[in-house]
């Protein structure tokens, strides 16, 4: 499985960006998907997750109400729509994939995921 994130960039506070993560090398609809981010000097942290059918989503408290995760199982892509961006959202954003057949699922735990990919930089200026 390969994951490739894109869509990052420089935006002013209050602006919006939409990130995409393209999945290949497997059956996308068999995977729960997550977004994580890592700011300089900080640990990687959970942002959002979506189960394989798209029926359930999960968000970190810091982004709830501002970010929306979605997926297109035809295009093998998961999206992160980011609105009302703040300078503290500045980070490298990574996507991750977890096979649904594994027992249990803690969407906020990076260790739960089977695959990760290179990230995309998001910079929010004040």
mmCIF file of N, CA and C in Angstrom:
data_model
loop_
_atom_site.group_PDB
_atom_site.id
_atom_site.type_symbol
_atom_site.label_atom_id
_atom_site.label_comp_id
_atom_site.label_asym_id
_atom_site.label_seq_id
_atom_site.Cartn_x
_atom_site.Cartn_y
_atom_site.Cartn_z
ATOM 1 N N UNK A 1 0.843 -1.196 0.000
ATOM 2 C CA UNK A 1 0.000 0.000 0.000
ATOM 3 C C UNK A 1 0.876 1.243 0.000
ATOM 4 N N UNK A 2 0.497 2.188 -0.844
ATOM 5 C CA UNK A 2 1.189 3.481 -0.879
ATOM 6 C C UNK A 2 0.168 4.599 -0.657
ATOM 7 N N UNK A 3 0.585 5.577 0.096
ATOM 8 C CA UNK A 3 -0.254 6.734 0.390
ATOM 9 C C UNK A 3 0.490 7.997 0.009
ATOM 10 N N UNK A 4 -0.182 8.902 -0.664
ATOM 11 C CA UNK A 4 0.442 10.155 -1.081
ATOM 12 C C UNK A 4 -0.485 11.310 -0.757
ATOM 13 N N UNK A 5 -0.037 12.140 0.156
ATOM 14 C CA UNK A 5 -0.810 13.319 0.542
ATOM 15 C C UNK A 5 -0.429 14.508 -0.329
ATOM 16 N N UNK A 6 -1.386 15.377 -0.590
ATOM 17 C CA UNK A 6 -1.152 16.582 -1.375
ATOM 18 C C UNK A 6 -2.165 17.650 -0.980
ATOM 19 N N UNK A 7 -1.943 18.862 -1.497
ATOM 20 C CA UNK A 7 -2.898 19.931 -1.261
ATOM 21 C C UNK A 7 -2.486 20.955 -0.228
ATOM 22 N N UNK A 8 -1.348 20.748 0.406
ATOM 23 C CA UNK A 8 -0.888 21.708 1.394
ATOM 24 C C UNK A 8 -0.438 23.005 0.748
ATOM 25 N N UNK A 9 -0.130 23.976 1.593
ATOM 26 C CA UNK A 9 0.333 25.262 1.085
ATOM 27 C C UNK A 9 0.342 26.300 2.172
ATOM 28 N N UNK A 10 0.506 27.551 1.752
ATOM 29 C CA UNK A 10 0.532 28.698 2.655
ATOM 30 C C UNK A 10 -0.809 29.416 2.564
ATOM 31 N N UNK A 11 -1.423 29.664 3.707
ATOM 32 C CA UNK A 11 -2.727 30.321 3.735
ATOM 33 C C UNK A 11 -2.777 31.257 4.935
ATOM 34 N N UNK A 12 -3.556 32.303 4.816
ATOM 35 C CA UNK A 12 -3.715 33.220 5.946
ATOM 36 C C UNK A 12 -4.704 32.644 6.959
ATOM 37 N N UNK A 13 -4.552 33.079 8.189
ATOM 38 C CA UNK A 13 -5.490 32.677 9.234
ATOM 39 C C UNK A 13 -6.913 32.996 8.802
ATOM 40 N N UNK A 14 -7.809 32.044 9.069
ATOM 41 C CA UNK A 14 -9.193 32.191 8.652
ATOM 42 C C UNK A 14 -9.487 31.585 7.291
ATOM 43 N N UNK A 15 -8.440 31.230 6.565
ATOM 44 C CA UNK A 15 -8.610 30.659 5.245
ATOM 45 C C UNK A 15 -8.894 29.173 5.273
ATOM 46 N N UNK A 16 -8.925 28.572 4.066
ATOM 47 C CA UNK A 16 -9.266 27.168 3.910
ATOM 48 C C UNK A 16 -8.274 26.466 2.987
ATOM 49 N N UNK A 17 -8.138 25.175 3.211
ATOM 50 C CA UNK A 17 -7.382 24.293 2.318
ATOM 51 C C UNK A 17 -8.084 22.948 2.300
ATOM 52 N N UNK A 18 -7.930 22.219 1.197
ATOM 53 C CA UNK A 18 -8.415 20.850 1.146
ATOM 54 C C UNK A 18 -7.244 19.932 0.820
ATOM 55 N N UNK A 19 -6.957 19.025 1.731
ATOM 56 C CA UNK A 19 -5.913 18.038 1.520
ATOM 57 C C UNK A 19 -6.515 16.779 0.902
ATOM 58 N N UNK A 20 -5.706 16.118 0.098
ATOM 59 C CA UNK A 20 -6.097 14.839 -0.488
ATOM 60 C C UNK A 20 -5.034 13.800 -0.162
ATOM 61 N N UNK A 21 -5.452 12.570 -0.033
ATOM 62 C CA UNK A 21 -4.527 11.450 0.156
ATOM 63 C C UNK A 21 -4.957 10.340 -0.788
ATOM 64 N N UNK A 22 -4.094 10.037 -1.734
ATOM 65 C CA UNK A 22 -4.393 9.009 -2.724
ATOM 66 C C UNK A 22 -3.826 7.681 -2.276
ATOM 67 N N UNK A 23 -4.643 6.642 -2.340
ATOM 68 C CA UNK A 23 -4.314 5.282 -1.885
ATOM 69 C C UNK A 23 -4.095 4.392 -3.107
ATOM 70 N N UNK A 24 -3.052 3.573 -3.060
ATOM 71 C CA UNK A 24 -2.825 2.613 -4.137
ATOM 72 C C UNK A 24 -2.174 1.353 -3.581
ATOM 73 N N UNK A 25 -2.269 0.271 -4.336
ATOM 74 C CA UNK A 25 -1.621 -0.967 -3.941
ATOM 75 C C UNK A 25 -2.461 -1.866 -3.065
ATOM 76 N N UNK A 26 -3.731 -1.611 -2.976
ATOM 77 C CA UNK A 26 -4.610 -2.427 -2.154
ATOM 78 C C UNK A 26 -6.057 -2.081 -2.440
ATOM 79 N N UNK A 27 -6.975 -2.615 -1.637
ATOM 80 C CA UNK A 27 -8.393 -2.330 -1.797
ATOM 81 C C UNK A 27 -8.783 -1.239 -0.805
ATOM 82 N N UNK A 28 -8.950 -0.057 -1.314
ATOM 83 C CA UNK A 28 -9.152 1.128 -0.471
ATOM 84 C C UNK A 28 -10.335 0.962 0.475
ATOM 85 N N UNK A 29 -11.399 0.356 -0.026
ATOM 86 C CA UNK A 29 -12.617 0.241 0.780
ATOM 87 C C UNK A 29 -12.454 -0.724 1.955
ATOM 88 N N UNK A 30 -11.326 -1.410 2.042
ATOM 89 C CA UNK A 30 -11.039 -2.285 3.181
ATOM 90 C C UNK A 30 -10.304 -1.573 4.315
ATOM 91 N N UNK A 31 -10.058 -0.293 4.138
ATOM 92 C CA UNK A 31 -9.209 0.428 5.086
ATOM 93 C C UNK A 31 -9.934 1.601 5.732
ATOM 94 N N UNK A 32 -9.793 1.676 7.049
ATOM 95 C CA UNK A 32 -10.119 2.896 7.769
ATOM 96 C C UNK A 32 -8.962 3.859 7.546
ATOM 97 N N UNK A 33 -9.264 5.143 7.452
ATOM 98 C CA UNK A 33 -8.246 6.131 7.121
ATOM 99 C C UNK A 33 -8.166 7.214 8.181
ATOM 100 N N UNK A 34 -6.948 7.675 8.411
ATOM 101 C CA UNK A 34 -6.754 8.733 9.403
ATOM 102 C C UNK A 34 -5.832 9.816 8.885
ATOM 103 N N UNK A 35 -5.995 10.999 9.446
ATOM 104 C CA UNK A 35 -5.064 12.115 9.214
ATOM 105 C C UNK A 35 -4.377 12.435 10.540
ATOM 106 N N UNK A 36 -3.081 12.624 10.466
ATOM 107 C CA UNK A 36 -2.274 13.045 11.605
ATOM 108 C C UNK A 36 -1.443 14.239 11.180
ATOM 109 N N UNK A 37 -0.947 14.981 12.155
ATOM 110 C CA UNK A 37 -0.090 16.114 11.817
ATOM 111 C C UNK A 37 1.052 16.207 12.813
ATOM 112 N N UNK A 38 2.135 16.810 12.337
ATOM 113 C CA UNK A 38 3.300 16.991 13.198
ATOM 114 C C UNK A 38 3.875 18.378 12.979
ATOM 115 N N UNK A 39 3.855 19.159 14.043
ATOM 116 C CA UNK A 39 4.446 20.495 14.019
ATOM 117 C C UNK A 39 5.906 20.393 14.452
ATOM 118 N N UNK A 40 6.732 21.374 14.075
ATOM 119 C CA UNK A 40 8.150 21.324 14.450
ATOM 120 C C UNK A 40 8.325 21.205 15.958
ATOM 121 N N UNK A 41 9.145 20.250 16.371
ATOM 122 C CA UNK A 41 9.434 20.075 17.777
ATOM 123 C C UNK A 41 8.343 19.417 18.585
ATOM 124 N N UNK A 42 7.297 18.932 17.913
ATOM 125 C CA UNK A 42 6.177 18.311 18.628
ATOM 126 C C UNK A 42 5.959 16.887 18.144
ATOM 127 N N UNK A 43 5.243 16.133 18.975
ATOM 128 C CA UNK A 43 4.883 14.769 18.597
ATOM 129 C C UNK A 43 3.812 14.807 17.504
ATOM 130 N N UNK A 44 3.759 13.716 16.738
ATOM 131 C CA UNK A 44 2.690 13.599 15.767
ATOM 132 C C UNK A 44 1.373 13.418 16.506
ATOM 133 N N UNK A 45 0.339 14.124 16.065
ATOM 134 C CA UNK A 45 -0.944 14.064 16.760
ATOM 135 C C UNK A 45 -2.084 13.746 15.809
ATOM 136 N N UNK A 46 -3.104 13.143 16.389
ATOM 137 C CA UNK A 46 -4.293 12.773 15.637
ATOM 138 C C UNK A 46 -5.083 14.008 15.228
ATOM 139 N N UNK A 47 -5.633 13.964 14.003
ATOM 140 C CA UNK A 47 -6.471 15.054 13.521
ATOM 141 C C UNK A 47 -7.900 14.558 13.266
ATOM 142 N N UNK A 48 -8.029 13.522 12.420
ATOM 143 C CA UNK A 48 -9.364 13.033 12.052
ATOM 144 C C UNK A 48 -9.244 11.626 11.488
ATOM 145 N N UNK A 49 -10.350 10.882 11.506
ATOM 146 C CA UNK A 49 -10.374 9.539 10.943
ATOM 147 C C UNK A 49 -11.761 9.240 10.406
ATOM 148 N N UNK A 50 -11.806 8.279 9.487
ATOM 149 C CA UNK A 50 -13.074 7.875 8.880
ATOM 150 C C UNK A 50 -13.025 6.379 8.635
ATOM 151 N N UNK A 51 -14.122 5.682 8.960
ATOM 152 C CA UNK A 51 -14.121 4.247 8.748
ATOM 153 C C UNK A 51 -14.339 3.936 7.273
ATOM 154 N N UNK A 52 -14.165 2.683 6.926
ATOM 155 C CA UNK A 52 -14.052 2.306 5.517
ATOM 156 C C UNK A 52 -15.269 2.657 4.688
ATOM 157 N N UNK A 53 -16.458 2.580 5.278
ATOM 158 C CA UNK A 53 -17.671 2.903 4.534
ATOM 159 C C UNK A 53 -18.045 4.367 4.597
ATOM 160 N N UNK A 54 -17.327 5.126 5.399
ATOM 161 C CA UNK A 54 -17.586 6.554 5.530
ATOM 162 C C UNK A 54 -18.693 6.899 6.497
ATOM 163 N N UNK A 55 -19.273 5.889 7.163
ATOM 164 C CA UNK A 55 -20.412 6.138 8.030
ATOM 165 C C UNK A 55 -20.077 6.757 9.370
ATOM 166 N N UNK A 56 -18.839 6.627 9.799
ATOM 167 C CA UNK A 56 -18.436 7.202 11.085
ATOM 168 C C UNK A 56 -17.162 7.996 10.901
ATOM 169 N N UNK A 57 -17.115 9.138 11.564
ATOM 170 C CA UNK A 57 -15.929 9.980 11.529
ATOM 171 C C UNK A 57 -15.540 10.363 12.955
ATOM 172 N N UNK A 58 -14.275 10.702 13.122
ATOM 173 C CA UNK A 58 -13.729 11.046 14.433
ATOM 174 C C UNK A 58 -12.832 12.263 14.257
ATOM 175 N N UNK A 59 -12.839 13.150 15.276
ATOM 176 C CA UNK A 59 -12.044 14.371 15.195
ATOM 177 C C UNK A 59 -11.363 14.657 16.524
ATOM 178 N N UNK A 60 -10.177 15.243 16.414
ATOM 179 C CA UNK A 60 -9.549 15.808 17.602
ATOM 180 C C UNK A 60 -10.350 17.024 18.044
ATOM 181 N N UNK A 61 -10.385 17.262 19.350
ATOM 182 C CA UNK A 61 -11.143 18.414 19.859
ATOM 183 C C UNK A 61 -10.663 19.729 19.242
ATOM 184 N N UNK A 62 -9.377 19.812 18.960
ATOM 185 C CA UNK A 62 -8.800 21.055 18.458
ATOM 186 C C UNK A 62 -9.274 21.420 17.053
ATOM 187 N N UNK A 63 -9.825 20.451 16.311
ATOM 188 C CA UNK A 63 -10.251 20.735 14.937
ATOM 189 C C UNK A 63 -11.748 20.541 14.732
ATOM 190 N N UNK A 64 -12.431 20.042 15.751
ATOM 191 C CA UNK A 64 -13.859 19.753 15.629
ATOM 192 C C UNK A 64 -14.615 21.029 15.266
ATOM 193 N N UNK A 65 -15.482 20.922 14.263
ATOM 194 C CA UNK A 65 -16.248 22.070 13.811
ATOM 195 C C UNK A 65 -15.552 22.902 12.753
ATOM 196 N N UNK A 66 -14.267 22.656 12.535
ATOM 197 C CA UNK A 66 -13.513 23.404 11.516
ATOM 198 C C UNK A 66 -13.037 22.507 10.380
ATOM 199 N N UNK A 67 -12.712 21.267 10.682
ATOM 200 C CA UNK A 67 -12.205 20.320 9.685
ATOM 201 C C UNK A 67 -13.260 19.263 9.404
ATOM 202 N N UNK A 68 -13.258 18.773 8.158
ATOM 203 C CA UNK A 68 -14.177 17.705 7.762
ATOM 204 C C UNK A 68 -13.417 16.649 6.970
ATOM 205 N N UNK A 69 -13.508 15.411 7.420
ATOM 206 C CA UNK A 69 -12.877 14.304 6.702
ATOM 207 C C UNK A 69 -13.945 13.609 5.860
ATOM 208 N N UNK A 70 -13.553 13.205 4.656
ATOM 209 C CA UNK A 70 -14.466 12.468 3.785
ATOM 210 C C UNK A 70 -13.640 11.541 2.910
ATOM 211 N N UNK A 71 -14.311 10.656 2.199
ATOM 212 C CA UNK A 71 -13.594 9.726 1.329
ATOM 213 C C UNK A 71 -14.423 9.430 0.095
ATOM 214 N N UNK A 72 -13.723 9.066 -0.967
ATOM 215 C CA UNK A 72 -14.355 8.645 -2.212
ATOM 216 C C UNK A 72 -13.781 7.279 -2.551
ATOM 217 N N UNK A 73 -14.576 6.240 -2.334
ATOM 218 C CA UNK A 73 -14.087 4.875 -2.530
ATOM 219 C C UNK A 73 -13.990 4.489 -4.000
ATOM 220 N N UNK A 74 -14.448 5.345 -4.890
ATOM 221 C CA UNK A 74 -14.248 5.121 -6.333
ATOM 222 C C UNK A 74 -12.899 5.716 -6.759
ATOM 223 N N UNK A 75 -12.595 6.877 -6.221
ATOM 224 C CA UNK A 75 -11.338 7.553 -6.571
ATOM 225 C C UNK A 75 -10.182 7.125 -5.661
ATOM 226 N N UNK A 76 -10.449 6.248 -4.676
ATOM 227 C CA UNK A 76 -9.394 5.783 -3.753
ATOM 228 C C UNK A 76 -8.699 6.951 -3.058
ATOM 229 N N UNK A 77 -9.494 7.883 -2.599
ATOM 230 C CA UNK A 77 -8.940 9.107 -2.022
ATOM 231 C C UNK A 77 -9.696 9.490 -0.756
ATOM 232 N N UNK A 78 -8.935 9.948 0.226
ATOM 233 C CA UNK A 78 -9.512 10.523 1.432
ATOM 234 C C UNK A 78 -9.146 12.005 1.458
ATOM 235 N N UNK A 79 -10.090 12.823 1.925
ATOM 236 C CA UNK A 79 -9.919 14.273 1.914
ATOM 237 C C UNK A 79 -9.966 14.825 3.337
ATOM 238 N N UNK A 80 -9.346 15.969 3.505
ATOM 239 C CA UNK A 80 -9.473 16.717 4.744
ATOM 240 C C UNK A 80 -9.741 18.167 4.361
ATOM 241 N N UNK A 81 -10.981 18.589 4.525
ATOM 242 C CA UNK A 81 -11.344 19.978 4.293
ATOM 243 C C UNK A 81 -11.071 20.760 5.568
ATOM 244 N N UNK A 82 -10.224 21.768 5.457
ATOM 245 C CA UNK A 82 -9.811 22.548 6.621
ATOM 246 C C UNK A 82 -10.280 23.981 6.445
ATOM 247 N N UNK A 83 -11.173 24.415 7.303
ATOM 248 C CA UNK A 83 -11.714 25.768 7.276
ATOM 249 C C UNK A 83 -11.326 26.506 8.556
ATOM 250 N N UNK A 84 -11.466 27.814 8.515
ATOM 251 C CA UNK A 84 -11.145 28.647 9.684
ATOM 252 C C UNK A 84 -9.777 28.294 10.253
ATOM 253 N N UNK A 85 -8.810 28.216 9.390
ATOM 254 C CA UNK A 85 -7.473 27.789 9.806
ATOM 255 C C UNK A 85 -6.843 28.792 10.761
ATOM 256 N N UNK A 86 -6.055 28.237 11.673
ATOM 257 C CA UNK A 86 -5.356 29.028 12.680
ATOM 258 C C UNK A 86 -3.856 28.790 12.553
ATOM 259 N N UNK A 87 -3.044 29.728 13.021
ATOM 260 C CA UNK A 87 -1.587 29.506 12.966
ATOM 261 C C UNK A 87 -1.165 28.207 13.648
ATOM 262 N N UNK A 88 -1.868 27.804 14.696
ATOM 263 C CA UNK A 88 -1.504 26.572 15.390
ATOM 264 C C UNK A 88 -1.830 25.308 14.591
ATOM 265 N N UNK A 89 -2.486 25.454 13.457
ATOM 266 C CA UNK A 89 -2.705 24.308 12.562
ATOM 267 C C UNK A 89 -1.502 24.054 11.667
ATOM 268 N N UNK A 90 -0.507 24.916 11.724
ATOM 269 C CA UNK A 90 0.704 24.752 10.920
ATOM 270 C C UNK A 90 1.406 23.458 11.296
ATOM 271 N N UNK A 91 1.630 22.598 10.304
ATOM 272 C CA UNK A 91 2.235 21.294 10.536
ATOM 273 C C UNK A 91 2.386 20.573 9.199
ATOM 274 N N UNK A 92 3.098 19.449 9.256
ATOM 275 C CA UNK A 92 3.088 18.513 8.131
ATOM 276 C C UNK A 92 1.959 17.518 8.390
ATOM 277 N N UNK A 93 1.082 17.387 7.424
ATOM 278 C CA UNK A 93 -0.084 16.511 7.555
ATOM 279 C C UNK A 93 0.164 15.197 6.806
ATOM 280 N N UNK A 94 -0.095 14.100 7.512
ATOM 281 C CA UNK A 94 0.112 12.763 6.966
ATOM 282 C C UNK A 94 -1.200 11.999 6.992
ATOM 283 N N UNK A 95 -1.376 11.109 6.018
ATOM 284 C CA UNK A 95 -2.506 10.201 6.095
ATOM 285 C C UNK A 95 -2.004 8.807 6.461
ATOM 286 N N UNK A 96 -2.907 7.987 6.985
ATOM 287 C CA UNK A 96 -2.564 6.640 7.418
ATOM 288 C C UNK A 96 -3.740 5.708 7.141
ATOM 289 N N UNK A 97 -3.435 4.418 6.981
ATOM 290 C CA UNK A 97 -4.463 3.440 6.614
ATOM 291 C C UNK A 97 -4.408 2.236 7.559
ATOM 292 N N UNK A 98 -5.586 1.724 7.907
ATOM 293 C CA UNK A 98 -5.678 0.569 8.794
ATOM 294 C C UNK A 98 -6.696 -0.411 8.230
ATOM 295 N N UNK A 99 -6.267 -1.667 8.071
ATOM 296 C CA UNK A 99 -7.161 -2.685 7.542
ATOM 297 C C UNK A 99 -8.306 -2.950 8.523
ATOM 298 N N UNK A 100 -9.532 -2.943 8.030
ATOM 299 C CA UNK A 100 -10.701 -3.077 8.897
ATOM 300 C C UNK A 100 -10.793 -4.456 9.544
ATOM 301 N N UNK A 101 -10.091 -5.445 8.976
ATOM 302 C CA UNK A 101 -10.206 -6.803 9.484
ATOM 303 C C UNK A 101 -9.505 -6.997 10.823
ATOM 304 N N UNK A 102 -8.629 -6.073 11.173
ATOM 305 C CA UNK A 102 -7.987 -6.186 12.473
ATOM 306 C C UNK A 102 -9.008 -5.907 13.560
ATOM 307 N N UNK A 103 -8.882 -6.600 14.682
ATOM 308 C CA UNK A 103 -9.835 -6.428 15.773
ATOM 309 C C UNK A 103 -9.652 -5.089 16.464
ATOM 310 N N UNK A 104 -10.766 -4.491 16.831
ATOM 311 C CA UNK A 104 -10.730 -3.237 17.566
ATOM 312 C C UNK A 104 -10.256 -2.100 16.695
ATOM 313 N N UNK A 105 -10.488 -0.901 17.136
ATOM 314 C CA UNK A 105 -10.019 0.272 16.379
ATOM 315 C C UNK A 105 -10.050 1.484 17.294
ATOM 316 N N UNK A 106 -8.860 2.010 17.526
ATOM 317 C CA UNK A 106 -8.742 3.269 18.265
ATOM 318 C C UNK A 106 -8.237 4.298 17.278
ATOM 319 N N UNK A 107 -9.125 5.065 16.666
ATOM 320 C CA UNK A 107 -8.750 5.907 15.531
ATOM 321 C C UNK A 107 -7.693 6.952 15.834
ATOM 322 N N UNK A 108 -7.581 7.358 17.088
ATOM 323 C CA UNK A 108 -6.635 8.425 17.427
ATOM 324 C C UNK A 108 -5.231 7.927 17.700
ATOM 325 N N UNK A 109 -5.033 6.620 17.700
ATOM 326 C CA UNK A 109 -3.725 6.057 18.017
ATOM 327 C C UNK A 109 -2.967 5.721 16.742
ATOM 328 N N UNK A 110 -1.843 6.387 16.529
ATOM 329 C CA UNK A 110 -1.058 6.161 15.316
ATOM 330 C C UNK A 110 -0.604 4.710 15.221
ATOM 331 N N UNK A 111 -0.359 4.079 16.361
ATOM 332 C CA UNK A 111 0.101 2.695 16.372
ATOM 333 C C UNK A 111 -0.938 1.729 15.813
ATOM 334 N N UNK A 112 -2.182 2.166 15.725
ATOM 335 C CA UNK A 112 -3.261 1.324 15.205
ATOM 336 C C UNK A 112 -3.189 1.174 13.693
ATOM 337 N N UNK A 113 -2.445 2.010 13.023
ATOM 338 C CA UNK A 113 -2.475 2.042 11.570
ATOM 339 C C UNK A 113 -1.384 1.176 10.961
ATOM 340 N N UNK A 114 -1.701 0.606 9.804
ATOM 341 C CA UNK A 114 -0.772 -0.299 9.137
ATOM 342 C C UNK A 114 0.190 0.425 8.202
ATOM 343 N N UNK A 115 -0.288 1.495 7.604
ATOM 344 C CA UNK A 115 0.506 2.196 6.597
ATOM 345 C C UNK A 115 0.414 3.710 6.791
ATOM 346 N N UNK A 116 1.513 4.372 6.465
ATOM 347 C CA UNK A 116 1.544 5.825 6.470
ATOM 348 C C UNK A 116 2.288 6.293 5.244
ATOM 349 N N UNK A 117 2.142 7.569 4.939
ATOM 350 C CA UNK A 117 2.808 8.095 3.761
ATOM 351 C C UNK A 117 3.495 9.407 4.035
ATOM 352 N N UNK A 118 4.163 9.930 3.028
ATOM 353 C CA UNK A 118 4.802 11.231 3.152
ATOM 354 C C UNK A 118 3.725 12.300 3.297
ATOM 355 N N UNK A 119 4.052 13.306 4.017
ATOM 356 C CA UNK A 119 3.073 14.319 4.329
ATOM 357 C C UNK A 119 3.097 15.499 3.383
ATOM 358 N N UNK A 120 2.207 16.439 3.664
ATOM 359 C CA UNK A 120 2.135 17.684 2.925
ATOM 360 C C UNK A 120 2.140 18.834 3.925
ATOM 361 N N UNK A 121 2.924 19.870 3.618
ATOM 362 C CA UNK A 121 3.113 20.975 4.554
ATOM 363 C C UNK A 121 1.941 21.947 4.488
ATOM 364 N N UNK A 122 1.421 22.286 5.644
ATOM 365 C CA UNK A 122 0.409 23.329 5.762
ATOM 366 C C UNK A 122 0.976 24.424 6.651
ATOM 367 N N UNK A 123 0.987 25.640 6.147
ATOM 368 C CA UNK A 123 1.490 26.784 6.907
ATOM 369 C C UNK A 123 0.406 27.856 6.946
ATOM 370 N N UNK A 124 0.022 28.244 8.150
ATOM 371 C CA UNK A 124 -1.020 29.250 8.340
ATOM 372 C C UNK A 124 -0.375 30.487 8.945
ATOM 373 N N UNK A 125 -0.441 31.581 8.218
ATOM 374 C CA UNK A 125 0.162 32.829 8.699
ATOM 375 C C UNK A 125 -0.869 33.657 9.457
ATOM 376 N N UNK A 126 -0.383 34.413 10.426
ATOM 377 C CA UNK A 126 -1.290 35.227 11.261
ATOM 378 C C UNK A 126 -1.501 36.607 10.673
#
